[in-house]
mmCIF file of C-alpha atoms in Angstrom:
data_model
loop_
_atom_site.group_PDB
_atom_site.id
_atom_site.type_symbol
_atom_site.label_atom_id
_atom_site.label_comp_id
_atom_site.label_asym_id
_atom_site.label_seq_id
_atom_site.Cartn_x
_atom_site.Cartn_y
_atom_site.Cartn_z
ATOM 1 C CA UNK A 149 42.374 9.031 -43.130
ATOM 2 C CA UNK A 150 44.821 11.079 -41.046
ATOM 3 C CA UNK A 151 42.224 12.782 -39.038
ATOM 4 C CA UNK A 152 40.999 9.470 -37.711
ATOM 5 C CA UNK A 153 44.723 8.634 -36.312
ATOM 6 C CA UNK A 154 44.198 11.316 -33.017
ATOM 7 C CA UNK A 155 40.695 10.139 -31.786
ATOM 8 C CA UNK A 156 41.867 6.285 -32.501
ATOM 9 C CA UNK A 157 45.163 6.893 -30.738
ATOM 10 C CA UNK A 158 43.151 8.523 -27.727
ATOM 11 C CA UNK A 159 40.781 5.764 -27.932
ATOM 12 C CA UNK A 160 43.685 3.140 -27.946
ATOM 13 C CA UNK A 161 45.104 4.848 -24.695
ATOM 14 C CA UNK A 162 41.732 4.499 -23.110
ATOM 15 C CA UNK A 163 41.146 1.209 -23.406
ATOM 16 C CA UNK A 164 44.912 0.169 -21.989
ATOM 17 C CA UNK A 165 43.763 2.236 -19.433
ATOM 18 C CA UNK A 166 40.365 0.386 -18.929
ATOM 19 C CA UNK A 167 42.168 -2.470 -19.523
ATOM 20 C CA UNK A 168 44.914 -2.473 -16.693
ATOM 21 C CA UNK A 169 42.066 -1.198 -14.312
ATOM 22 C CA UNK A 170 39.501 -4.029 -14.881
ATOM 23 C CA UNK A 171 42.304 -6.519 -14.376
ATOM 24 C CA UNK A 172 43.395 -4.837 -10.927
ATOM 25 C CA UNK A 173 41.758 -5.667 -7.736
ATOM 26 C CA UNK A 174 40.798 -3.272 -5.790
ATOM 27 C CA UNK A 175 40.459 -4.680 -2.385
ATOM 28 C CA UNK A 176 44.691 -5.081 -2.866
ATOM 29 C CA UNK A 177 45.744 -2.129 -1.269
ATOM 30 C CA UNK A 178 49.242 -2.037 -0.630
ATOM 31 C CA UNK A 179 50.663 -2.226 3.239
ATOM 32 C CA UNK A 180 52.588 0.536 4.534
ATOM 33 C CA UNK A 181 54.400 -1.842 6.532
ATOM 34 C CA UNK A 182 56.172 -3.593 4.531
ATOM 35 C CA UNK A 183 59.910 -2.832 5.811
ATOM 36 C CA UNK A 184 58.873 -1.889 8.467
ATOM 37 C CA UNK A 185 59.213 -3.674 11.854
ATOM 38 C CA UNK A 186 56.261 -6.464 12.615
ATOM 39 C CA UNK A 187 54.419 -4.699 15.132
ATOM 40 C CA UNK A 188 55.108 -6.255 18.592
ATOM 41 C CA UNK A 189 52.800 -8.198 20.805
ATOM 42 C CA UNK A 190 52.136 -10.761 23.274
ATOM 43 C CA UNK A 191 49.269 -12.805 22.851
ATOM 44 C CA UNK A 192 48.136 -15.758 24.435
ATOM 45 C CA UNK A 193 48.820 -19.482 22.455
ATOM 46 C CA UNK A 194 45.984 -21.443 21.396
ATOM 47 C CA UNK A 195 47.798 -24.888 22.100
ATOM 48 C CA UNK A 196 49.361 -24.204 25.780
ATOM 49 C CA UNK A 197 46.825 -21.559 27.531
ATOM 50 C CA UNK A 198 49.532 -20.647 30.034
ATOM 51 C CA UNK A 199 52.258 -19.622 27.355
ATOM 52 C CA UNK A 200 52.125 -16.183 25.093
ATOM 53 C CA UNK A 201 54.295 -15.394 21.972
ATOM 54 C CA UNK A 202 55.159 -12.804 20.900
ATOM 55 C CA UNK A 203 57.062 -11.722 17.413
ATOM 56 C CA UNK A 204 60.508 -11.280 19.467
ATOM 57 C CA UNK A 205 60.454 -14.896 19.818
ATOM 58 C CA UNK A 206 61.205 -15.115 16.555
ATOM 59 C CA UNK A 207 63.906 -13.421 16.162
ATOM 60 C CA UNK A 208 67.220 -14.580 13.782
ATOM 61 C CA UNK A 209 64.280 -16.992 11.901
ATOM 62 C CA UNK A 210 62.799 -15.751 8.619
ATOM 63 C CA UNK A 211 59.266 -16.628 9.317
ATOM 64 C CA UNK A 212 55.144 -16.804 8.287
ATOM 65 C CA UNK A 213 52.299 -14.867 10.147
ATOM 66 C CA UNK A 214 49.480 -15.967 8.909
ATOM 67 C CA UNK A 215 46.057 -14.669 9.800
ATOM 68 C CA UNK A 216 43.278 -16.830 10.300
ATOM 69 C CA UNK A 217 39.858 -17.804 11.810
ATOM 70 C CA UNK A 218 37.390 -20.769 11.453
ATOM 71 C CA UNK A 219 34.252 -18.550 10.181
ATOM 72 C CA UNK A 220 37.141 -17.555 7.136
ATOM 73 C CA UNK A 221 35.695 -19.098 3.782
ATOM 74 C CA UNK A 222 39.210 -18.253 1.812
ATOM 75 C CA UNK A 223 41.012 -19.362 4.694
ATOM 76 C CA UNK A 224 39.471 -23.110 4.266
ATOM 77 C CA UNK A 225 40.734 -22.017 0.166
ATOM 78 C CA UNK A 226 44.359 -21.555 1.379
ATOM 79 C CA UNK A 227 44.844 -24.169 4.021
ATOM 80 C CA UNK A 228 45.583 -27.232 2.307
ATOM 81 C CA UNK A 229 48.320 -25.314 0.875
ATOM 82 C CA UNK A 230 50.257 -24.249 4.136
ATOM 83 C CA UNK A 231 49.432 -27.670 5.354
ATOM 84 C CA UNK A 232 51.038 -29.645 2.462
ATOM 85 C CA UNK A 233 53.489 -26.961 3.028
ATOM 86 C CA UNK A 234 54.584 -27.510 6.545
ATOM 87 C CA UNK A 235 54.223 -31.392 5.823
ATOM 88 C CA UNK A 236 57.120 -30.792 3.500
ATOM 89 C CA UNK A 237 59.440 -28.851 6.047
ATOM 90 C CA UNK A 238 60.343 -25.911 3.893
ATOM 91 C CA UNK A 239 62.434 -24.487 6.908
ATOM 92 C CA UNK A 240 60.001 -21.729 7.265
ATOM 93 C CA UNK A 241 57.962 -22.035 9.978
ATOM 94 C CA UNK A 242 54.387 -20.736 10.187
ATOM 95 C CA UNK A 243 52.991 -19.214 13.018
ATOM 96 C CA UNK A 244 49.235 -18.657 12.936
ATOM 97 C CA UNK A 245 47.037 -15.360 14.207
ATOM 98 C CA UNK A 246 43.759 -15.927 15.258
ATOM 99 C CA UNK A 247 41.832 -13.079 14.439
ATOM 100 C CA UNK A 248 38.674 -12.413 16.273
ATOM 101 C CA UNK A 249 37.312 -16.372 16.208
ATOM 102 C CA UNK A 250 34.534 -15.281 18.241
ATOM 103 C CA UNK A 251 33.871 -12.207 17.246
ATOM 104 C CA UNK A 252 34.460 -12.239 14.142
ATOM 105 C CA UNK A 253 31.515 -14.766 13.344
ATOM 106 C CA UNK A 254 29.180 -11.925 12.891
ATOM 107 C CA UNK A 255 26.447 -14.103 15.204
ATOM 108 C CA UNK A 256 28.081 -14.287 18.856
ATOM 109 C CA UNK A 257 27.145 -11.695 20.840
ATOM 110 C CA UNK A 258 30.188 -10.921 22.830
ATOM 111 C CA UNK A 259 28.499 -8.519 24.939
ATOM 112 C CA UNK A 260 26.795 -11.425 26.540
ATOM 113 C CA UNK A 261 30.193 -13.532 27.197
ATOM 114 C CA UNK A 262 32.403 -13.139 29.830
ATOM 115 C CA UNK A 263 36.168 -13.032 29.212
ATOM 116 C CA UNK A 264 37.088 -16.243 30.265
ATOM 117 C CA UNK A 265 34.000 -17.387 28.159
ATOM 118 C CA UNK A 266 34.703 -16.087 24.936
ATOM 119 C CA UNK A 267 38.436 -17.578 25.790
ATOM 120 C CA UNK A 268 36.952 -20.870 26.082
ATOM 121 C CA UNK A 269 35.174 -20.241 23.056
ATOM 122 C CA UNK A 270 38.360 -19.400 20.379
ATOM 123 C CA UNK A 271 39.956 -22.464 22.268
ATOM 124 C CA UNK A 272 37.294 -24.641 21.368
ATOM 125 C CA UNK A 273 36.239 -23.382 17.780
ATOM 126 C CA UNK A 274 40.099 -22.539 16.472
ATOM 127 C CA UNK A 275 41.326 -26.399 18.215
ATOM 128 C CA UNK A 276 38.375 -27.962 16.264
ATOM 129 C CA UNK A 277 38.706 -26.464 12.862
ATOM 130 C CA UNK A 278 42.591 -27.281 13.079
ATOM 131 C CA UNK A 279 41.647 -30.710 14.402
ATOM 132 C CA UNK A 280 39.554 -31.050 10.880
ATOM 133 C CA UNK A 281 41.251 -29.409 8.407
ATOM 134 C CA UNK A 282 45.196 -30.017 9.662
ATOM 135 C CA UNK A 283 47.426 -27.988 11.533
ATOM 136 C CA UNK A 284 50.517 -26.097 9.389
ATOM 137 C CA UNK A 285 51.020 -24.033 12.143
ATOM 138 C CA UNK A 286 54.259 -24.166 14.632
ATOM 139 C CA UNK A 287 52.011 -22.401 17.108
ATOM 140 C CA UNK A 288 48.787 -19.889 16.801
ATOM 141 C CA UNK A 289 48.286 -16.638 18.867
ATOM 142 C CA UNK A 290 44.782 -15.710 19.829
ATOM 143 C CA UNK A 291 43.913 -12.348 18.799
ATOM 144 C CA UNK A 292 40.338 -11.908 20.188
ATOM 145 C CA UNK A 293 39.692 -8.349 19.745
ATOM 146 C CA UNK A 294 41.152 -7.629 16.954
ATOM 147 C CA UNK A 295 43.351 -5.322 18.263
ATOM 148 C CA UNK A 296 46.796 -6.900 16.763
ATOM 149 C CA UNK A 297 44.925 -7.582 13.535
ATOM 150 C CA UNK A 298 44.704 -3.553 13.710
ATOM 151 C CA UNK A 299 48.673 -3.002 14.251
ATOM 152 C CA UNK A 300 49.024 -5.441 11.328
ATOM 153 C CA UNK A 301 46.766 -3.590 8.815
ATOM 154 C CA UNK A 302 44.629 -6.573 8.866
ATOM 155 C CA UNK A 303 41.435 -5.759 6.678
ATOM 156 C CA UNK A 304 40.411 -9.394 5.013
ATOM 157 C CA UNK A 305 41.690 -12.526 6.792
ATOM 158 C CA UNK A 306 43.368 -14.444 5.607
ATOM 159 C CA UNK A 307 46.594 -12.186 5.025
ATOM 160 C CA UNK A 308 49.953 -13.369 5.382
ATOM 161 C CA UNK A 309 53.440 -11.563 6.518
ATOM 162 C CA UNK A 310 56.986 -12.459 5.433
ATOM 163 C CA UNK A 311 59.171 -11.708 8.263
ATOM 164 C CA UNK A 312 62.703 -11.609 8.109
ATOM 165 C CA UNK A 313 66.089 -12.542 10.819
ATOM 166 C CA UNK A 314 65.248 -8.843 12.055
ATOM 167 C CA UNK A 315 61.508 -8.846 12.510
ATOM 168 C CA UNK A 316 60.854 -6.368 9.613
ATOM 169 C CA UNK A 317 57.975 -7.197 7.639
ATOM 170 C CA UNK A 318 59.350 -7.863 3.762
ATOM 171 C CA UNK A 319 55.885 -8.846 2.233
ATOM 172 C CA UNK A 320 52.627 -9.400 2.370
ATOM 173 C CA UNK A 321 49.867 -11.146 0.850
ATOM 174 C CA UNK A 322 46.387 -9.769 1.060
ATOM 175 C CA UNK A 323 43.867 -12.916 0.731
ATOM 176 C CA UNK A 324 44.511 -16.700 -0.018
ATOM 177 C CA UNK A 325 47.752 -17.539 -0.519
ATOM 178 C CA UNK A 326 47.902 -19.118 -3.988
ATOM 179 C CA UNK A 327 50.817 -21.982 -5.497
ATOM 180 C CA UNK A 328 51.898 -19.511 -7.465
ATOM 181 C CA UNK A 329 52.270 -16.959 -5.068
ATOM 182 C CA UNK A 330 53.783 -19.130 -3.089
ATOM 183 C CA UNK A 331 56.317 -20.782 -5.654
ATOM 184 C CA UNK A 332 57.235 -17.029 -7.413
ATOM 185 C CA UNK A 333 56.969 -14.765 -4.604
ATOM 186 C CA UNK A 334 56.856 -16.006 -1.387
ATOM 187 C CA UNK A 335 59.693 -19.096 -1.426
ATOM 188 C CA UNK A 336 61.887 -17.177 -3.698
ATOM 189 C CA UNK A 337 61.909 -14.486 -1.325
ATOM 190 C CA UNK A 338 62.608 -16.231 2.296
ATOM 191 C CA UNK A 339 65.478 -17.659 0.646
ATOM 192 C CA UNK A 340 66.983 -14.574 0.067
ATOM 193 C CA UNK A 341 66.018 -13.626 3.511
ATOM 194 C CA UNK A 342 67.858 -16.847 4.753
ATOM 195 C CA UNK A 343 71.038 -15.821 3.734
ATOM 196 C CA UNK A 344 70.754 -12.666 5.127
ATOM 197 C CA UNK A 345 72.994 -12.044 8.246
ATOM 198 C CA UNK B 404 25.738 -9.406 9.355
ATOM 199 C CA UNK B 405 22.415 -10.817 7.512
ATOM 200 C CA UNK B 406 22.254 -13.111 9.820
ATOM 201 C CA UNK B 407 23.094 -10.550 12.570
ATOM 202 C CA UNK B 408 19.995 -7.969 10.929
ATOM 203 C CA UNK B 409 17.551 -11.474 10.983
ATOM 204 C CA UNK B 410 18.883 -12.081 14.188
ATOM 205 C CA UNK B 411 17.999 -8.012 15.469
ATOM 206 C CA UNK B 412 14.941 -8.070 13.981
ATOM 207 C CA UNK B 413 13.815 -11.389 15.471
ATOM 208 C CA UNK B 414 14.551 -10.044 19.021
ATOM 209 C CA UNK B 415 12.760 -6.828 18.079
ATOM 210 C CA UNK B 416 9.780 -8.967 17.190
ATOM 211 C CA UNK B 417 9.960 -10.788 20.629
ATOM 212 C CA UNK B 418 10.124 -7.808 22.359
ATOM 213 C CA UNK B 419 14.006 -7.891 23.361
ATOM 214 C CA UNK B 420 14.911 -4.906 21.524
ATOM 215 C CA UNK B 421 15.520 -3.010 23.996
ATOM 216 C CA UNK B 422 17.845 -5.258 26.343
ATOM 217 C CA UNK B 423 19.887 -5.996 22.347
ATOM 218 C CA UNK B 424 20.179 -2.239 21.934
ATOM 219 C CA UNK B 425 21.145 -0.864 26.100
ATOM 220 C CA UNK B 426 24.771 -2.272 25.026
ATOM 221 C CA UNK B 427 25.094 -0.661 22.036
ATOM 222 C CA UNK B 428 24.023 2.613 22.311
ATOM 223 C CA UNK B 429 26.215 3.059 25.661
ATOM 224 C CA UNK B 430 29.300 4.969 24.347
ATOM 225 C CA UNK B 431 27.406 7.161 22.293
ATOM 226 C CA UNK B 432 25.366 8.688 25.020
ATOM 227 C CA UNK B 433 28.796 8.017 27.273
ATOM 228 C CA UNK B 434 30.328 11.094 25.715
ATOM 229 C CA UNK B 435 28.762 12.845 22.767
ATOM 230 C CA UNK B 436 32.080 15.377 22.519
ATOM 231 C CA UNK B 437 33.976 12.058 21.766
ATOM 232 C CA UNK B 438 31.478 10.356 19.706
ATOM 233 C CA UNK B 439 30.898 13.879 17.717
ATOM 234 C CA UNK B 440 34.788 14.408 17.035
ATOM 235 C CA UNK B 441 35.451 10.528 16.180
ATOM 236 C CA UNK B 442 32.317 11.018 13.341
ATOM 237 C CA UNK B 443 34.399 14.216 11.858
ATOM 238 C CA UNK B 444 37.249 12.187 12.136
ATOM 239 C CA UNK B 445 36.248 8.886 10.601
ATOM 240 C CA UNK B 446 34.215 11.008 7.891
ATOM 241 C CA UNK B 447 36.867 11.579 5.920
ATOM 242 C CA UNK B 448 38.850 7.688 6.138
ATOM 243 C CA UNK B 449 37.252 5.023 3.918
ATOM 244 C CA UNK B 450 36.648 1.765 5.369
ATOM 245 C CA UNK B 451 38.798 -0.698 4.044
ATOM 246 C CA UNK B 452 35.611 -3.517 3.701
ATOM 247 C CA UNK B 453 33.588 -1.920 2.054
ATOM 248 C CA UNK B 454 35.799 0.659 -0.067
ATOM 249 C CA UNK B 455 33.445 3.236 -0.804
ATOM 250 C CA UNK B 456 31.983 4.078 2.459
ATOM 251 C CA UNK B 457 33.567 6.300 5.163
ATOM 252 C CA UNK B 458 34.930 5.131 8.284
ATOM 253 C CA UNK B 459 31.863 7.115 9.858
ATOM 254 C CA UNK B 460 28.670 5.168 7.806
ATOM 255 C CA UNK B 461 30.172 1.826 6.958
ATOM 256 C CA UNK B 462 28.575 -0.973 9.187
ATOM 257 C CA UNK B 463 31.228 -3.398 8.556
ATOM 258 C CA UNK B 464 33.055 -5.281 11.485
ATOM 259 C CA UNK B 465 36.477 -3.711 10.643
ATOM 260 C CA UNK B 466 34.829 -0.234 11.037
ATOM 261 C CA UNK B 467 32.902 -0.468 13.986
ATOM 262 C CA UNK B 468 36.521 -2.123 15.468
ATOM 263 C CA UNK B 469 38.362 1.002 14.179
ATOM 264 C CA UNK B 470 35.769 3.724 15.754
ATOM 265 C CA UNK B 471 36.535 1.905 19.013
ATOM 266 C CA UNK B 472 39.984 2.465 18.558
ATOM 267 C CA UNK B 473 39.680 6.167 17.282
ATOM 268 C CA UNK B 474 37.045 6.425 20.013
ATOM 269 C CA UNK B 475 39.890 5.701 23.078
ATOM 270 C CA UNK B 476 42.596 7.704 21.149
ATOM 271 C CA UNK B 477 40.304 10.689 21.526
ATOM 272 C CA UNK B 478 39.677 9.760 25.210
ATOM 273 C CA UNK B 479 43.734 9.204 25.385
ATOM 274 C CA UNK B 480 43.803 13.276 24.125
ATOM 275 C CA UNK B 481 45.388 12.389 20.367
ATOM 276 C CA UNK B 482 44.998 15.347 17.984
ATOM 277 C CA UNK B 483 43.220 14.676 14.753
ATOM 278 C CA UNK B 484 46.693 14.601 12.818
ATOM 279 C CA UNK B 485 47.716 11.911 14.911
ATOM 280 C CA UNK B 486 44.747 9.769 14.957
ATOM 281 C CA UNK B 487 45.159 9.877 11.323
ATOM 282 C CA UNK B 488 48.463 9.013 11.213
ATOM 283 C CA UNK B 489 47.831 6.032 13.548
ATOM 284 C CA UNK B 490 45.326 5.286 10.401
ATOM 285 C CA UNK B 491 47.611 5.704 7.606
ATOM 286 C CA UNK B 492 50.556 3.993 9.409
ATOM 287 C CA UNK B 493 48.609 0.634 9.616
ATOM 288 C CA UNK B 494 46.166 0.914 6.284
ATOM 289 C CA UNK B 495 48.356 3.050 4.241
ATOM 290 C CA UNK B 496 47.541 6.476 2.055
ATOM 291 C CA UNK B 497 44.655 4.533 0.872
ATOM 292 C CA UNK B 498 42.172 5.206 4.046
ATOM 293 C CA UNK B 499 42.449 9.100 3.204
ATOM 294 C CA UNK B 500 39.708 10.172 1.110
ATOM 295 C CA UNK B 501 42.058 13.639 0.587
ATOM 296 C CA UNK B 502 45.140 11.788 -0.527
ATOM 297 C CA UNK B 503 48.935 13.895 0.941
ATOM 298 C CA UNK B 504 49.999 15.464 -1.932
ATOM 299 C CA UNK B 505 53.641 13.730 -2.468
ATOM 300 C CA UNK B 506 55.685 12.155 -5.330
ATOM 301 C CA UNK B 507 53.340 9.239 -5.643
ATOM 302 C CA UNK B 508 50.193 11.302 -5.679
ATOM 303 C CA UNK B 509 51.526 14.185 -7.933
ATOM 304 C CA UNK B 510 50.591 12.217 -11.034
ATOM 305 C CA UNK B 511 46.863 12.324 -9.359
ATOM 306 C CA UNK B 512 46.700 15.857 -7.729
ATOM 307 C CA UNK B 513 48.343 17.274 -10.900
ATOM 308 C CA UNK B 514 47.349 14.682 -13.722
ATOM 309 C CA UNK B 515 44.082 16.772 -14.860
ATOM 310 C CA UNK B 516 45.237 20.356 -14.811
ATOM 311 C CA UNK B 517 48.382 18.540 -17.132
ATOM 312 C CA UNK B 518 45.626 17.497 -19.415
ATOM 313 C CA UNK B 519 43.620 20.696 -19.256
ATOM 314 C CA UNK B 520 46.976 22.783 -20.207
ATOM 315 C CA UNK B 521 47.143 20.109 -22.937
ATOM 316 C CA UNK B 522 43.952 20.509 -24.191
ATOM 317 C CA UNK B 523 44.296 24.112 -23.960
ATOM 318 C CA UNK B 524 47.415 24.072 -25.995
ATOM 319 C CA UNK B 525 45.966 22.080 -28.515
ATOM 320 C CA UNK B 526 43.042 24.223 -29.261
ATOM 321 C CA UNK B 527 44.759 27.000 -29.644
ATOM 322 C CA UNK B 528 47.429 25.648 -32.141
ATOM 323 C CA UNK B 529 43.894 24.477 -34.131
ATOM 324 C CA UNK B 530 42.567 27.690 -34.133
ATOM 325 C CA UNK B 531 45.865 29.192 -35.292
ATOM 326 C CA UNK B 532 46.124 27.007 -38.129
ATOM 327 C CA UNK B 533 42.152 27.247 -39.286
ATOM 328 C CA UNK B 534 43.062 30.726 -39.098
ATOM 329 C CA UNK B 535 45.632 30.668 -41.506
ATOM 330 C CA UNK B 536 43.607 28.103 -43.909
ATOM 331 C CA UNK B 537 40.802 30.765 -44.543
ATOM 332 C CA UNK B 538 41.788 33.229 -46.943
ATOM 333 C CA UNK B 539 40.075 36.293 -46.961
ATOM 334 C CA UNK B 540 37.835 36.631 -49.910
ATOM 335 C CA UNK B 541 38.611 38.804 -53.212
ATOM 336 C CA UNK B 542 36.385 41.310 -54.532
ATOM 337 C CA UNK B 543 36.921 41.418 -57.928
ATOM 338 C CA UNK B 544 36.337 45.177 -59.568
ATOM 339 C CA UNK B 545 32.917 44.280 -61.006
ATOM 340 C CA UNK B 546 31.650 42.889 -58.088
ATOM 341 C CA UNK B 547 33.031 45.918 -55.825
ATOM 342 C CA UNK B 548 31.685 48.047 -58.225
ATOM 343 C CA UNK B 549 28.286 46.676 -57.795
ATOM 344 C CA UNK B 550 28.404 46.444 -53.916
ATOM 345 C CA UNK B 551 29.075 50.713 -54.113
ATOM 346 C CA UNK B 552 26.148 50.858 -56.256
ATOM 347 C CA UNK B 553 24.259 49.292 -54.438
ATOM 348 C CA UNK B 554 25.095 51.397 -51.592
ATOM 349 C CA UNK B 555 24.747 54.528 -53.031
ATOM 350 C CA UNK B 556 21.330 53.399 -53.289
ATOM 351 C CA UNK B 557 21.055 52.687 -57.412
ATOM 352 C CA UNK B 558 18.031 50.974 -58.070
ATOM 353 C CA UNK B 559 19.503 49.210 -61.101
ATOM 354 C CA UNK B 560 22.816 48.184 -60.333
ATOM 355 C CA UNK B 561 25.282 47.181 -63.127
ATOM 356 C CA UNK B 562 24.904 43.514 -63.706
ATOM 357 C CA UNK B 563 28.638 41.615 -63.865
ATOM 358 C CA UNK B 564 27.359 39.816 -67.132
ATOM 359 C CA UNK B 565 26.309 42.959 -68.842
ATOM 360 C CA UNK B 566 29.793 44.130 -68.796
ATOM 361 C CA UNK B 567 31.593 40.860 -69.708
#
């Protein structure tokens, strides 16, 4: 009976192991920058074409960046979340990235577009979809290329950063954001940021 | 990107292949030094999309946007250290395919050979103890006696019973 006790121990082990890997995904891979200062940039705003933000403009608010695009099937999951959200006024304003509307479609050729064209373009297809599905968003940035997305670690829209008073990144959230996420991580969180100096 | 590979091949069909391709293939003939260091390079990061591809085969948006970017690093004159640490400072540890060995990773550089100096430890303590559990046989007198006899070459060796 005793000599069973090892290879069922081992086996035990293994299957924790199994376990705790099967219920891990691996498309989660944790962000180096978290802590670190939200890379800065200066993009052009989808609402007022003349006008750019940038993350500076932020500064002493704790705040949302939220990545998004119109061709984003989880985005469409998360958004009647963040708008119900900013419907309530939770004091924490979201500010929206628009990561690579055009490009990112997988059928527009931008090769053939001109700048000013594929411009157009995001305006038209990012004004639409928040036109249809709501707007939570205090303003959006237009990242065309990508480019910012890359400074932000972006891999899978639609991600989401927790900035703080400082502009340091304090979390992020890799995919839809979810009620719970939102009510145990998230919330809890920029409330603690808040009352940071 | 199906729809992108239907779309290819339906140009091909009409004959438009090679207007689709002129664009693409530009930077690789543009400088093949570049192009040849950015493959070495992006051989050893994994693409983030599709997790077990490199950097250098995976066809997935993110990839092809993060060649571009090694691409004009290399043109800016970036060593290979740095363009990977431009890499790991966005995407984290995780885009090495040869993690840094570090507190974190110790557990995973040094995890096996733990287990193998386990193993080896246990194995021996086994064969210590069987060793001790078999007890070298006795010869009784009789038996001995026989054994001699029957090396000495005695075609009728004294039988145990005989002498009982």
């Amino acid at each position: 009976m005793k000599r069973f006790l090892i290879p069922l121990g081992l086996f035990l082990v293994l299957v924790v192991f199994l376990a705790i890997g099967l219920n891990r995904d691996p498309h989660e891979v944790p962000s180096p920058l978290v802590g670190k200062p939200a890379p800065d940039f200066k993009l052009a705003q989808l609402a007022e074409p003349g006008k750019t933000f940038s993350p500076a403009d932020m500064r002493g608010q704790v705040w949302l960046l939220n990545v998004w695009a119109s061709w984003c099937v989880s985005c469409r999951a998360e958004h009647p979340l963040l708008v119900a959200f900013a419907r309530q006024g939770g004091g924490l304003p979201i500010v929206g990235l628009n990561y690579k509307e055009v490009r990112g479609d997988g059928e527009t050729d931008v090769k053939k577009l001109g700048a000013d064209e594929e411009s157009t373009l995001t305006r038209q297809r990012a004004s639409a979809w928040l036109s249809q599905h709501g707007n939570p968003y205090v303003l959006s940035a237009l990242d065309m290329d990508g480019r910012v997305g890359i400074d932000y670690g972006v891999y899978g829209v639609p991600e989401t950063y927790l900035i703080d008073k400082k502009g340091v990144i304090r979390y992020k959230q890799i995919g839809p954001i979810t009620p719970e996420a939102l009510e145990q991580k998230i919330l809890p969180l920029a409330k603690q940021l808040a009352g940071e100096s | 990107m199906k729809q992108r590979l239907a779309t290819l091949a339906t140009a091909m069909l009409i004959g438009l292949a090679p207007v689709a391709h002129a664009g693409e293939a530009a930077p690789l003939a543009a400088d093949p030094a570049v192009e040849a260091r950015m493959i070495s390079i992006s051989e050893e990061l994994r693409c983030l999309v599709c997790q077990n591809e490199s950097l250098a085969a995976s066809h997935a948006e993110l990839a092809e946007d993060l060649r571009r970017e090694v691409r004009s690093l290399i043109r800016e004159g970036k060593s290979d250290a740095e363009i990977r640490d431009y890499l790991v400072s966005r995407y984290g540890d995780f885009v090495l395919y040869r993690p840094p060995v570090k507190p974190t990773t110790w557990l995973l550089w040094f995890g096996p050979f733990v287990i193998l100096a386990g193993a080896i430890i246990g194995l021996i303590a086994y064969l210590r103890r069987r060793a001790g559990l078999i007890t070298p046989p006795t010869l009784s007198a009789a038996d001995r006696a026989a054994a001699e006899a029957l090396l000495a070459g005695d075609p009728k060796p004294t039988q145990p019973k005989d002498q009982a």
